[in-house]
Amino acid sequence: MKFKFLHVKHIAQIALLFFSSVTYSQVDWHLSGETGFFKASGDETLQKENTLSLFDGFLKYSYESEKRTASLSLRARPEFYGFSNAVNFIKLKTEGDYYQFEEKFNWGLNISRQVNFFKQQNDNLTYNVFTLTGSATWFYFDNMPVNTNLGYAYQVIKNNEEYNLDLLFFDCNLYNQLNTYLRLGYGLYAEKFFIKNTIEIMDTNSNHENNGWRFGPQLSLNYLKNFIINIDYKFLLQDSKFTKNFSYEHLIRIVTGKIFFTDWSAFLLVDYNTISLKKTSDYIEGITPLYTPLNYENRIYFKIAYELSNNFEIFTKAGYFKNNLYENKFSLEGWNVTLGIEISKGTD
Amino acid sequence: MKKFFLFMLFAGFINSQSLDKPEKKFEQLNNQYDKESLIVDSLNSAFTKKAEQIDSEKKKNNPDKAFITELMASSVTISNNLEEHNNKVQKLEKELDNVKEQLNRIYIAKIDSLEALKKLGKEDEDKLNEEILTYTGKRLLVAPRILSLSFNPDKVLRIDLNKTKDSKEKALYREYLNNALGEVNSLLNNVNQQSSEVDQIASLQSKTEKFLEEAELEDKVLFQKQNVTSSSSSSSTGPDASFGGVGKTSRDFANQVKTYQLILRQLDIDLISKPDINMEVSFNKTNKNISVKDYLKLLKEVKKRLQEFKLVLANKIGSSR
């Protein structure tokens, strides 16, 4: 190593860089619109076959300095299913995060709030979710970072009835970087949930409560080089006032994608979830609240995009989905295909 | 209490890593390597001698063809031997690199744990310092070689071929400059290759995050994922961002980071540095915690500096013709 040429002036320059805090801020945004067809079955709300139009507006402000980043984003997403007797959704989401990078660990906070408005001819419904998560990644073991998350979330669904869910969750993952591009993760997930529902029985509102735990191991595999593949698996046991042993869930998510011919990209998402709950003898169907997560959506979702320029993209999306909603009270199955455009500003 | 818990966790991990086996292996491989290198050197010298003998015999007025044939036959035997031992040396080098890497990691962990013990103040500090020194010494023996510029950029920039005293000095300086240019070109190729790879990784990562955000919002039902901590959908700026999704580059890239930072320091000299240079990657970031985004910035900065330096070198060589 040759440092002979590093005179006092150079040392001063380096020292200046050492202690200076370079910051920059950036605004990213995108607007997109897509239209296509969907075919659904198993639910009365949506007609069996119809057109579909989705719009999405997103705005994000990011601030970055040498040791910390912060961002605030807003998103609005109107969705229209059909023309006559249309079913309309408006999804609004705002999210903020702050992360700080220390020498041997990173930590951060994320806060998000989403409100979905659902409107049909004679039916209105709002869905409200709030999440606060504290995260930390520790680098004490060489090439084996440990990631921990601790958070609180609530979810309220309201029409003439009300479904409340509060969660406290914790997860911890140890990642093993097998090589530059391949990583394995193993960890634990635990969640304490509280349910309080107000439902209408014989024109009278009545309150019903339940609380319990979901916990179990989780595994992940991530490969990222010429293509990406992420596989996440959770096996969770569930214990609550109205469930017995052995109640469990399998949650699998596979995401894969590739950029090809420079401007083309293709991504695929597969969600597969199963749930098996053994109910106690005092369980009453349709009344006793159980934690059957509200959207155990099994689906295959695919997107191909072509970048015409840095700010302009055309894409097509296709998906098959099967949702078993709230204790199978509702279910929805079908597929959709759309074609859309997106204009954006910001860095990828 | 928290620190103590972390330390116990840390110490438990380190103690599980035995030093005896890799140290012995390192010693054994080193001995084998030295032995094989000696054989290669002696075969090389024998081969050169035979080649010289053949040349000298060929130059004679009446060369002895039978003798030349005999010499060539023995040369072939030596050459085959040489190839065999060269292969062995290469294999040993690879094995040595692996053991060195393993030892380097263990020594770093040992030093870190001793430093942590020192901070707790419950052990004899002198004894701990002595141990730290021993492991630091051992570590230096196995630490990965940091490749940096083999020439002195400051000196290169002060060379003016038009002001040389004579043609011999000019030729010497020209060769020095050409070698420097060759090295810069080769480094630029490496940086370009790395840059393109990391660029693709960063782009793929950010597109995947965007795709997942869209998918989460596009649930056909009213309700969003309960799985609020889904690791795949974490923010790109958050602690989970980097190769494979974890907030840290792997060792291969981390070592490259050190190399490039050193090159940047070497190239940060008066004649080519600009006062408004936006040095976005700080030198005090260690390999413990650097994201893909930061690594990409570092590569871009190194590329820029190398291109500037290449231009200066090419001008210096070209201006004297």
XYZ file of C-alpha atoms in Angstrom:
669
model
C 0.000 0.000 0.000
C 1.351 3.365 -0.933
C 0.335 6.249 1.205
C 3.522 8.250 0.792
C 1.796 10.665 -1.510
C -0.917 11.415 1.011
C 0.240 14.787 2.218
C -1.357 16.842 4.951
C -3.717 18.411 2.436
C -4.942 15.015 1.288
C -5.393 13.837 4.831
C -7.440 16.971 5.472
C -9.558 16.220 2.402
C -10.187 12.692 3.566
C -10.966 13.905 7.077
C -13.445 16.340 5.623
C -15.124 13.527 3.735
C -14.957 11.410 6.850
C -16.976 13.826 8.888
C -19.082 15.498 6.267
C -22.674 14.440 6.007
C -23.770 14.291 2.401
C -27.522 14.441 2.112
C -29.967 14.442 -0.721
C -33.675 14.362 -1.104
C -35.789 13.102 -3.920
C -39.371 13.039 -5.064
C -40.632 9.965 -6.884
C -44.056 9.623 -8.372
C -45.972 7.521 -10.794
C -49.391 7.460 -12.385
C -50.804 4.393 -14.002
C -54.000 3.230 -15.592
C -55.000 -0.224 -16.715
C -58.064 -1.822 -18.145
C -59.142 -5.353 -18.885
C -61.521 -8.132 -18.013
C -62.275 -10.216 -15.018
C -64.252 -13.341 -14.455
C -65.412 -14.147 -10.971
C -67.534 -16.713 -9.272
C -68.651 -17.545 -5.759
C -69.726 -14.075 -4.720
C -72.865 -12.150 -5.445
C -71.315 -8.705 -5.237
C -69.257 -8.889 -8.387
C -70.877 -9.877 -11.621
C -69.571 -13.004 -13.184
C -67.825 -11.400 -16.148
C -67.151 -7.766 -16.711
C -64.680 -5.069 -17.531
C -62.229 -3.753 -15.031
C -60.471 -0.363 -14.790
C -57.771 0.418 -12.268
C -55.916 3.680 -11.641
C -52.995 4.269 -9.361
C -51.299 7.476 -8.214
C -48.221 7.390 -6.041
C -46.043 10.124 -4.565
C -42.991 9.624 -2.403
C -40.560 12.010 -0.795
C -37.260 10.503 0.330
C -34.475 11.999 2.328
C -31.120 10.314 2.576
C -27.950 11.127 4.414
C -24.890 9.094 5.137
C -26.355 7.457 8.215
C -30.087 7.725 7.872
C -32.954 7.614 5.433
C -36.527 8.752 5.772
C -39.461 8.728 3.426
C -43.108 9.604 3.245
C -45.416 8.223 0.584
C -49.039 8.677 -0.432
C -51.048 6.448 -2.685
C -54.551 6.634 -4.121
C -56.078 3.826 -6.101
C -59.586 3.976 -7.577
C -60.886 0.673 -8.960
C -64.011 0.182 -11.039
C -65.532 -3.203 -11.691
C -68.095 -3.051 -14.486
C -69.969 -0.109 -16.035
C -73.583 -0.426 -15.054
C -74.162 -1.173 -11.372
C -70.446 -0.696 -10.950
C -68.672 -1.808 -7.824
C -66.207 0.874 -6.845
C -63.259 0.806 -4.555
C -61.039 3.645 -3.475
C -57.890 2.581 -1.683
C -55.838 5.234 0.073
C -52.540 4.495 1.679
C -49.945 6.598 3.422
C -46.654 5.321 4.726
C -43.655 6.798 6.462
C -40.371 5.287 7.470
C -37.135 6.198 9.110
C -33.979 4.088 9.131
C -30.636 4.661 10.722
C -27.422 2.817 9.915
C -24.907 2.165 12.652
C -21.652 0.339 12.189
C -22.897 -3.027 13.360
C -26.634 -2.676 13.188
C -29.412 -0.857 11.374
C -32.668 0.117 12.966
C -35.806 1.783 11.800
C -39.476 2.528 12.183
C -42.252 2.120 9.688
C -45.739 3.470 10.070
C -48.550 2.915 7.606
C -52.246 3.565 7.349
C -54.574 2.289 4.679
C -58.242 3.045 4.200
C -60.319 1.241 1.598
C -63.757 2.516 0.686
C -66.074 0.086 -0.967
C -69.210 1.308 -2.661
C -71.975 -0.592 -4.361
C -75.489 0.568 -5.118
C -76.920 -0.136 -1.678
C -73.870 -1.059 0.246
C -70.973 0.874 1.721
C -68.066 -0.524 3.624
C -64.794 0.845 4.937
C -61.701 -1.044 5.759
C -59.072 0.581 7.911
C -55.660 -0.761 8.771
C -52.825 0.774 10.737
C -49.374 -0.707 11.274
C -46.410 0.435 13.332
C -43.248 -1.646 13.046
C -39.842 -1.267 14.635
C -37.058 -3.137 12.824
C -33.434 -3.834 13.531
C -30.790 -5.792 11.661
C -27.719 -6.855 13.595
C -24.349 -7.643 12.017
C -22.552 -9.158 14.981
C -21.971 -12.505 13.309
C -19.875 -12.479 10.191
C -22.065 -12.942 7.129
C -25.003 -13.937 9.340
C -27.174 -10.897 9.998
C -30.073 -11.163 12.393
C -33.261 -9.280 11.573
C -35.909 -8.523 14.193
C -39.305 -6.849 13.866
C -41.661 -5.802 16.592
C -44.947 -4.138 15.873
C -48.533 -3.302 16.477
C -51.383 -3.313 13.961
C -55.087 -2.817 14.017
C -57.747 -3.501 11.474
C -61.340 -2.309 11.448
C -63.985 -3.305 8.939
C -67.177 -1.347 9.172
C -70.569 -1.382 7.549
C -73.666 -2.035 9.608
C -71.493 -4.466 11.546
C -67.983 -3.938 12.844
C -64.995 -6.277 12.894
C -62.009 -5.215 15.007
C -58.668 -6.903 15.141
C -55.613 -5.796 17.137
C -52.240 -7.474 16.768
C -48.914 -7.397 18.531
C -46.305 -9.233 16.545
C -42.647 -10.149 16.742
C -40.411 -11.962 14.347
C -36.763 -12.807 14.336
C -34.722 -14.195 11.457
C -31.148 -15.336 11.193
C -29.841 -15.042 7.650
C -27.069 -17.179 6.316
C -25.402 -15.694 3.258
C -24.288 -18.841 1.459
C -22.552 -16.850 -1.240
C -22.756 -13.384 -2.744
C -26.145 -14.018 -4.260
C -27.802 -16.749 -2.231
C -29.205 -16.386 1.255
C -31.112 -18.641 3.594
C -33.174 -17.375 6.493
C -34.601 -19.181 9.483
C -36.550 -17.714 12.300
C -39.602 -17.497 14.462
C -42.823 -15.553 14.216
C -45.178 -14.839 17.111
C -48.347 -12.806 17.232
C -50.867 -12.014 19.931
C -54.280 -11.116 18.539
C -57.434 -9.612 19.990
C -60.736 -9.756 18.120
C -63.827 -7.767 18.973
C -66.773 -7.978 16.622
C -70.126 -6.265 16.737
C -72.534 -8.230 14.622
C -76.215 -8.016 13.910
C -78.347 -10.921 15.027
C -82.108 -10.632 14.690
C -81.859 -6.841 14.194
C -79.875 -6.474 17.409
C -76.184 -5.696 17.670
C -74.167 -7.954 19.934
C -70.477 -8.022 20.862
C -68.274 -11.085 20.543
C -64.630 -11.400 21.524
C -61.748 -13.743 21.118
C -58.004 -13.564 21.642
C -55.090 -15.866 21.170
C -51.695 -16.549 19.697
C -50.229 -17.480 16.361
C -46.636 -18.633 16.454
C -44.202 -20.884 14.671
C -41.073 -21.240 12.571
C -40.406 -19.501 9.298
C -37.936 -20.213 6.526
C -36.837 -18.191 3.548
C -34.599 -18.528 0.527
C -33.477 -15.577 -1.560
C -31.417 -15.603 -4.713
C -30.606 -12.390 -6.523
C -28.289 -12.078 -9.496
C -29.432 -12.475 -13.116
C -32.888 -13.236 -11.810
C -34.579 -13.082 -8.440
C -36.332 -15.797 -6.514
C -37.693 -15.366 -3.004
C -39.434 -18.172 -1.173
C -41.021 -17.557 2.234
C -42.649 -20.254 4.298
C -44.366 -20.041 7.670
C -45.855 -22.809 9.724
C -47.980 -21.286 12.467
C -49.827 -22.883 15.312
C -52.933 -21.132 16.490
C -54.247 -21.065 19.996
C -57.282 -19.062 21.049
C -60.351 -19.157 23.295
C -62.320 -21.007 20.654
C -59.699 -23.224 19.024
C -58.091 -26.425 20.248
C -54.873 -28.204 19.481
C -53.855 -28.912 16.769
C -54.863 -25.814 14.804
C -52.323 -24.691 12.252
C -51.604 -22.676 9.114
C -49.178 -23.073 6.227
C -48.256 -19.866 4.420
C -46.111 -20.028 1.309
C -45.085 -17.159 -0.902
C -42.911 -17.465 -4.002
C -41.761 -14.418 -5.953
C -39.593 -14.631 -9.017
C -38.580 -12.150 -11.690
C -36.122 -11.327 -14.416
C -35.077 -8.386 -16.526
C -34.401 -9.375 -20.112
C -33.441 -7.603 -23.354
C -32.626 -4.577 -21.121
C -36.126 -3.036 -21.258
C -38.336 -6.042 -20.561
C -39.164 -7.492 -17.194
C -41.346 -10.347 -16.001
C -42.480 -11.132 -12.469
C -44.503 -13.923 -10.947
C -46.071 -14.176 -7.506
C -47.565 -17.312 -6.038
C -49.357 -17.271 -2.669
C -50.553 -20.540 -1.276
C -52.132 -20.725 2.179
C -53.973 -23.434 4.047
C -55.579 -23.247 7.440
C -56.932 -25.980 9.692
C -58.757 -24.915 12.853
C -60.115 -27.318 15.466
C -62.975 -25.509 17.136
C -64.026 -25.812 20.766
C -67.471 -27.071 21.712
C -68.770 -23.581 22.545
C -68.029 -22.320 19.050
C -71.125 -21.083 17.208
C -70.795 -20.791 13.464
C -71.153 -17.288 12.124
C -71.140 -15.736 15.590
C -68.011 -16.773 17.464
C -65.110 -14.743 16.106
C -62.199 -16.829 14.933
C -58.914 -15.624 13.577
C -59.253 -16.816 10.044
C -57.106 -14.160 8.452
C -59.310 -12.065 6.305
C -57.529 -12.595 3.100
C -55.980 -15.953 2.896
C -55.811 -15.388 -0.783
C -54.409 -18.166 -2.888
C -53.250 -16.679 -6.098
C -50.942 -16.600 -9.060
C -50.129 -13.126 -10.254
C -48.037 -12.292 -13.301
C -46.742 -9.095 -14.834
C -44.769 -8.358 -17.990
C -43.562 -4.798 -18.525
C -41.760 -3.012 -21.319
C -39.982 0.266 -20.639
C -40.395 2.582 -23.598
C -38.218 5.125 -21.824
C -37.002 5.795 -18.298
C -40.351 7.370 -17.469
C -42.813 5.458 -19.552
C -43.828 1.841 -19.317
C -46.491 -0.381 -20.794
C -47.467 -3.558 -19.033
C -49.841 -6.450 -18.938
C -50.958 -8.269 -15.817
C -52.808 -11.504 -15.356
C -53.899 -13.331 -12.273
C -55.863 -16.196 -10.865
C -57.162 -15.864 -7.331
C -59.224 -17.735 -4.827
C -60.179 -16.028 -1.608
C -61.837 -17.671 1.282
C -63.035 -14.778 3.346
C -64.042 -14.453 6.899
C -64.663 -18.027 8.031
C -65.610 -18.873 4.464
C -68.594 -16.587 4.823
C -67.694 -15.067 1.483
C -65.570 -16.576 -1.200
C -64.375 -15.271 -4.473
C -62.594 -17.084 -7.232
C -61.629 -16.012 -10.689
C -59.078 -14.552 -12.999
C -58.362 -11.206 -14.590
C -56.208 -9.784 -17.307
C -55.347 -6.134 -17.873
C -53.254 -3.932 -20.109
C -51.896 -0.661 -18.795
C -49.491 2.244 -19.004
C -47.444 4.008 -16.376
C -45.628 7.301 -16.350
C -43.176 7.935 -13.581
C -40.411 10.116 -12.297
C -37.696 8.914 -10.015
C -35.038 6.280 -9.781
C -35.579 2.600 -9.963
C -27.535 -6.580 30.947
C -28.381 -6.300 27.266
C -24.716 -5.934 26.400
C -23.842 -8.903 28.552
C -26.509 -11.017 26.857
C -25.248 -10.035 23.449
C -21.726 -10.779 24.494
C -22.669 -14.206 25.836
C -24.455 -14.957 22.588
C -21.459 -13.718 20.651
C -18.892 -15.527 22.798
C -20.845 -18.755 22.519
C -20.751 -18.485 18.786
C -17.038 -17.781 18.669
C -16.043 -20.512 21.092
C -17.726 -23.007 18.884
C -15.217 -22.217 16.194
C -12.045 -24.158 16.815
C -8.785 -22.631 15.718
C -6.563 -25.704 15.977
C -7.809 -27.494 12.908
C -7.687 -24.609 10.410
C -4.360 -23.365 11.818
C -2.815 -26.798 11.407
C -4.282 -27.088 7.937
C -2.921 -23.645 7.083
C 0.560 -24.656 8.280
C 0.428 -27.944 6.424
C -0.784 -26.309 3.208
C 1.860 -23.609 3.528
C 4.600 -26.221 3.868
C 3.258 -28.111 0.875
C 2.998 -24.864 -1.062
C 6.606 -23.896 -0.238
C 7.800 -27.365 -1.234
C 5.879 -27.347 -4.504
C 7.003 -23.798 -5.288
C 10.631 -24.859 -4.820
C 10.095 -27.792 -7.182
C 8.453 -25.499 -9.747
C 11.371 -23.018 -9.456
C 13.967 -25.741 -9.889
C 12.071 -27.285 -12.836
C 11.758 -23.859 -14.398
C 15.455 -23.319 -14.091
C 16.220 -26.808 -15.511
C 13.830 -26.138 -18.396
C 15.487 -22.788 -19.165
C 18.902 -24.446 -19.057
C 17.807 -27.153 -21.506
C 16.302 -24.531 -23.813
C 19.561 -22.591 -23.745
C 21.514 -25.772 -24.468
C 19.272 -26.537 -27.457
C 19.703 -22.975 -28.750
C 23.441 -23.076 -28.345
C 23.688 -26.482 -30.050
C 21.513 -25.264 -32.934
C 23.765 -22.251 -33.404
C 26.838 -24.429 -33.909
C 28.154 -24.962 -37.455
C 27.673 -28.702 -37.242
C 24.885 -29.216 -34.695
C 24.600 -32.677 -33.231
C 21.063 -33.638 -34.179
C 21.002 -36.693 -31.940
C 22.072 -34.542 -28.984
C 19.397 -31.971 -29.823
C 16.779 -34.740 -29.984
C 17.941 -36.053 -26.636
C 17.817 -32.544 -25.151
C 14.339 -31.974 -26.548
C 13.090 -35.274 -25.187
C 14.346 -34.440 -21.723
C 12.832 -30.933 -22.082
C 9.453 -32.495 -22.790
C 9.748 -34.605 -19.641
C 10.673 -31.500 -17.620
C 7.840 -29.530 -19.212
C 5.315 -32.236 -18.337
C 6.634 -32.341 -14.801
C 6.487 -28.577 -14.613
C 2.865 -28.551 -15.729
C 1.943 -31.170 -13.178
C 3.593 -29.238 -10.329
C 2.172 -25.941 -11.547
C -1.294 -27.476 -11.327
C -0.517 -28.622 -7.805
C 0.636 -25.107 -6.866
C -2.554 -23.598 -8.274
C -4.697 -26.107 -6.382
C -2.783 -25.378 -3.180
C -3.199 -21.640 -3.712
C -6.962 -22.076 -3.908
C -7.016 -24.245 -0.799
C -4.792 -21.756 1.014
C -7.106 -18.896 0.083
C -10.065 -20.773 1.534
C -8.289 -21.564 4.796
C -6.977 -17.984 5.014
C -10.497 -16.663 4.604
C -11.761 -19.010 7.286
C -8.947 -18.059 9.659
C -9.374 -14.376 8.933
C -13.025 -14.601 9.946
C -12.230 -16.480 13.145
C -9.435 -14.045 14.085
C -11.727 -11.066 13.511
C -14.366 -12.673 15.724
C -11.762 -13.439 18.407
C -10.447 -9.883 18.344
C -13.989 -8.491 18.514
C -14.862 -10.713 21.466
C -11.659 -9.714 23.290
C -12.432 -6.038 22.645
C -15.911 -6.626 24.075
C -14.394 -8.271 27.160
C -12.065 -5.300 27.534
C -15.042 -2.943 27.510
C -16.735 -4.934 30.252
C -13.604 -4.272 32.364
C -13.816 -7.543 34.250
C -10.593 -9.089 32.946
C -6.921 -8.128 33.096
C -6.576 -5.455 30.406
C -2.864 -6.058 29.760
C -3.468 -9.717 29.204
C -6.355 -8.955 26.871
C -4.234 -6.433 24.939
C -1.505 -9.024 24.532
C -4.025 -11.537 23.203
C -5.519 -8.955 20.853
C -2.011 -8.176 19.545
C -1.286 -11.863 18.976
C -4.492 -12.389 17.039
C -3.984 -9.143 15.097
C -0.529 -10.372 14.060
C -1.942 -13.719 13.042
C -4.753 -12.018 11.171
C -2.375 -9.876 9.136
C -0.760 -13.074 7.882
C -4.030 -14.365 6.493
C -5.929 -11.145 5.713
C -7.101 -10.908 2.110
C -4.685 -9.083 -0.098
C -5.997 -5.645 -0.937
C -5.371 -5.008 -4.579
C -4.801 -1.393 -5.296
C -2.895 0.675 -7.785
C 0.665 -0.555 -8.036
C 1.907 2.817 -9.288
C 2.008 6.141 -7.539
C -0.648 8.371 -9.152
C 0.909 11.509 -7.724
C 4.238 10.665 -9.319
C 2.585 9.725 -12.603
C 0.935 13.124 -12.806
C 4.225 14.928 -12.252
C 5.892 13.169 -15.178
C 6.322 15.338 -18.272
C 7.806 13.402 -21.177
C 8.716 16.623 -22.960
C 10.997 17.655 -20.124
C 13.084 14.498 -19.916
C 16.874 14.779 -20.024
C 17.554 12.145 -22.650
C 15.881 9.504 -24.773
C 16.680 6.735 -22.276
C 14.882 8.593 -19.464
C 12.017 9.361 -21.825
C 11.693 5.685 -22.802
C 11.694 4.660 -19.130
C 9.016 7.166 -18.204
C 6.968 6.253 -21.252
C 7.039 2.610 -20.216
C 6.002 3.597 -16.685
C 3.099 5.632 -18.059
C 2.067 2.849 -20.450
C 2.060 0.333 -17.621
C -0.044 2.705 -15.526
C -2.454 3.159 -18.432
C -2.697 -0.606 -18.888
C -3.485 -1.036 -15.208
C -6.103 1.720 -15.270
C -7.721 0.141 -18.349
C -7.843 -3.233 -16.707
C -9.326 -1.737 -13.528
C -11.883 0.142 -15.576
C -12.943 -3.118 -17.221
C -13.384 -4.706 -13.799
C -15.339 -1.736 -12.485
C -17.561 -1.686 -15.571
C -18.294 -5.367 -15.211
C -19.046 -5.028 -11.493
C -21.080 -1.914 -12.077
C -23.261 -3.560 -14.694
C -23.848 -6.588 -12.469
C -24.710 -4.529 -9.384
C -26.837 -2.179 -11.456
C -28.904 -5.106 -12.641
C -29.207 -6.434 -9.100
C -30.365 -3.031 -7.791
C -32.852 -2.632 -10.623
C -34.208 -6.152 -10.165
C -34.549 -5.553 -6.438
C -36.438 -2.293 -6.789
C -38.738 -3.682 -9.526
C -39.522 -6.691 -7.349
C -40.450 -4.435 -4.435
C -42.687 -2.387 -6.700
C -44.321 -5.524 -8.096
C -45.034 -6.777 -4.572
C -46.502 -3.443 -3.474
C -48.826 -3.551 -6.472
C -49.773 -7.146 -5.751
C -50.561 -6.316 -2.106
C -52.824 -3.484 -3.180
C -54.407 -5.442 -5.954
C -55.976 -8.071 -3.767
C -59.325 -8.736 -5.298
C -60.912 -8.565 -1.884
C -61.196 -5.590 0.362
C -58.634 -6.653 2.851
C -54.913 -6.409 2.855
C -52.376 -8.892 4.016
C -52.459 -9.724 7.673
C -48.896 -10.783 7.358
C -47.635 -7.343 8.142
C -43.999 -8.337 8.396
C -43.666 -10.050 5.078
C -39.929 -9.976 4.476
C -40.252 -9.841 0.722
C -42.022 -6.526 0.726
C -39.690 -4.518 2.886
C -38.697 -1.053 1.879
C -35.693 -0.614 -0.364
C -34.149 1.882 1.977
C -34.809 -0.120 5.058
C -32.610 -2.481 6.940
C -33.483 -5.311 4.600
C -32.104 -3.766 1.456
C -29.093 -5.336 -0.198
C -27.974 -8.441 -2.040
C -30.488 -11.143 -1.422
C -32.508 -8.758 0.644
C -30.336 -8.403 3.725
C -28.836 -5.068 4.680
C -25.309 -6.038 4.065
C -23.147 -6.971 1.138
C -21.586 -10.379 1.108
C -17.922 -10.808 1.853
C -16.880 -10.864 -1.814
C -18.370 -7.454 -2.397
C -17.235 -6.169 0.970
C -13.636 -6.928 0.074
C -14.118 -5.159 -3.238
C -15.466 -2.166 -1.365
C -12.222 -1.883 0.591
C -10.181 -2.133 -2.587
C -12.183 0.511 -4.394
C -12.124 2.839 -1.429
C -8.365 2.539 -1.352
C -8.142 3.250 -5.076
C -10.347 6.280 -4.583
C -8.044 7.551 -1.898
C -5.060 7.016 -4.148
C -6.713 8.866 -6.972
C -7.944 11.713 -4.848
C -5.084 13.985 -5.775
C -4.909 17.678 -6.489
C -4.649 17.573 -10.226
C -7.751 15.569 -10.868
C -9.947 16.172 -7.889
C -12.618 18.763 -8.244
C -13.715 21.024 -5.434
C -17.370 20.244 -5.998
C -16.945 16.507 -6.088
C -19.893 14.818 -4.494
C -18.326 12.066 -2.494
C -21.419 10.167 -1.599
C -19.780 7.062 -0.261
C -17.987 7.786 2.934
C -14.648 6.257 3.721
C -15.658 5.401 7.223
C -18.233 2.898 6.119
C -16.861 -0.495 6.832
C -17.597 -3.724 5.060
C -19.974 -4.539 7.899
C -22.758 -2.416 6.619
C -22.975 -1.173 3.065
C -26.012 -1.460 0.848
C -26.252 -2.285 -2.854
C -27.129 1.334 -3.494
C -24.011 2.583 -1.690
C -21.858 0.033 -3.458
C -23.191 1.200 -6.801
C -22.389 4.798 -5.891
C -18.873 3.778 -4.925
C -18.380 1.959 -8.229
C -19.636 4.974 -10.169
C -17.273 7.241 -8.301
C -14.300 4.908 -8.873
C -15.208 4.639 -12.555
C -15.373 8.400 -12.875
C -12.008 8.891 -11.230
C -10.375 6.154 -13.275
C -11.755 7.644 -16.492
C -10.363 11.048 -15.538
C -7.032 9.499 -14.714
C -7.020 7.520 -17.962
C -7.590 10.719 -19.883
C -4.681 12.436 -18.133
C -2.408 9.459 -18.782
C -3.396 9.172 -22.438
C -2.732 12.901 -22.901
C 0.670 12.643 -21.309
C 1.679 9.707 -23.497
C 0.153 11.227 -26.641
C 1.532 14.760 -26.190
C 5.154 13.654 -26.442
C 4.831 11.841 -29.790
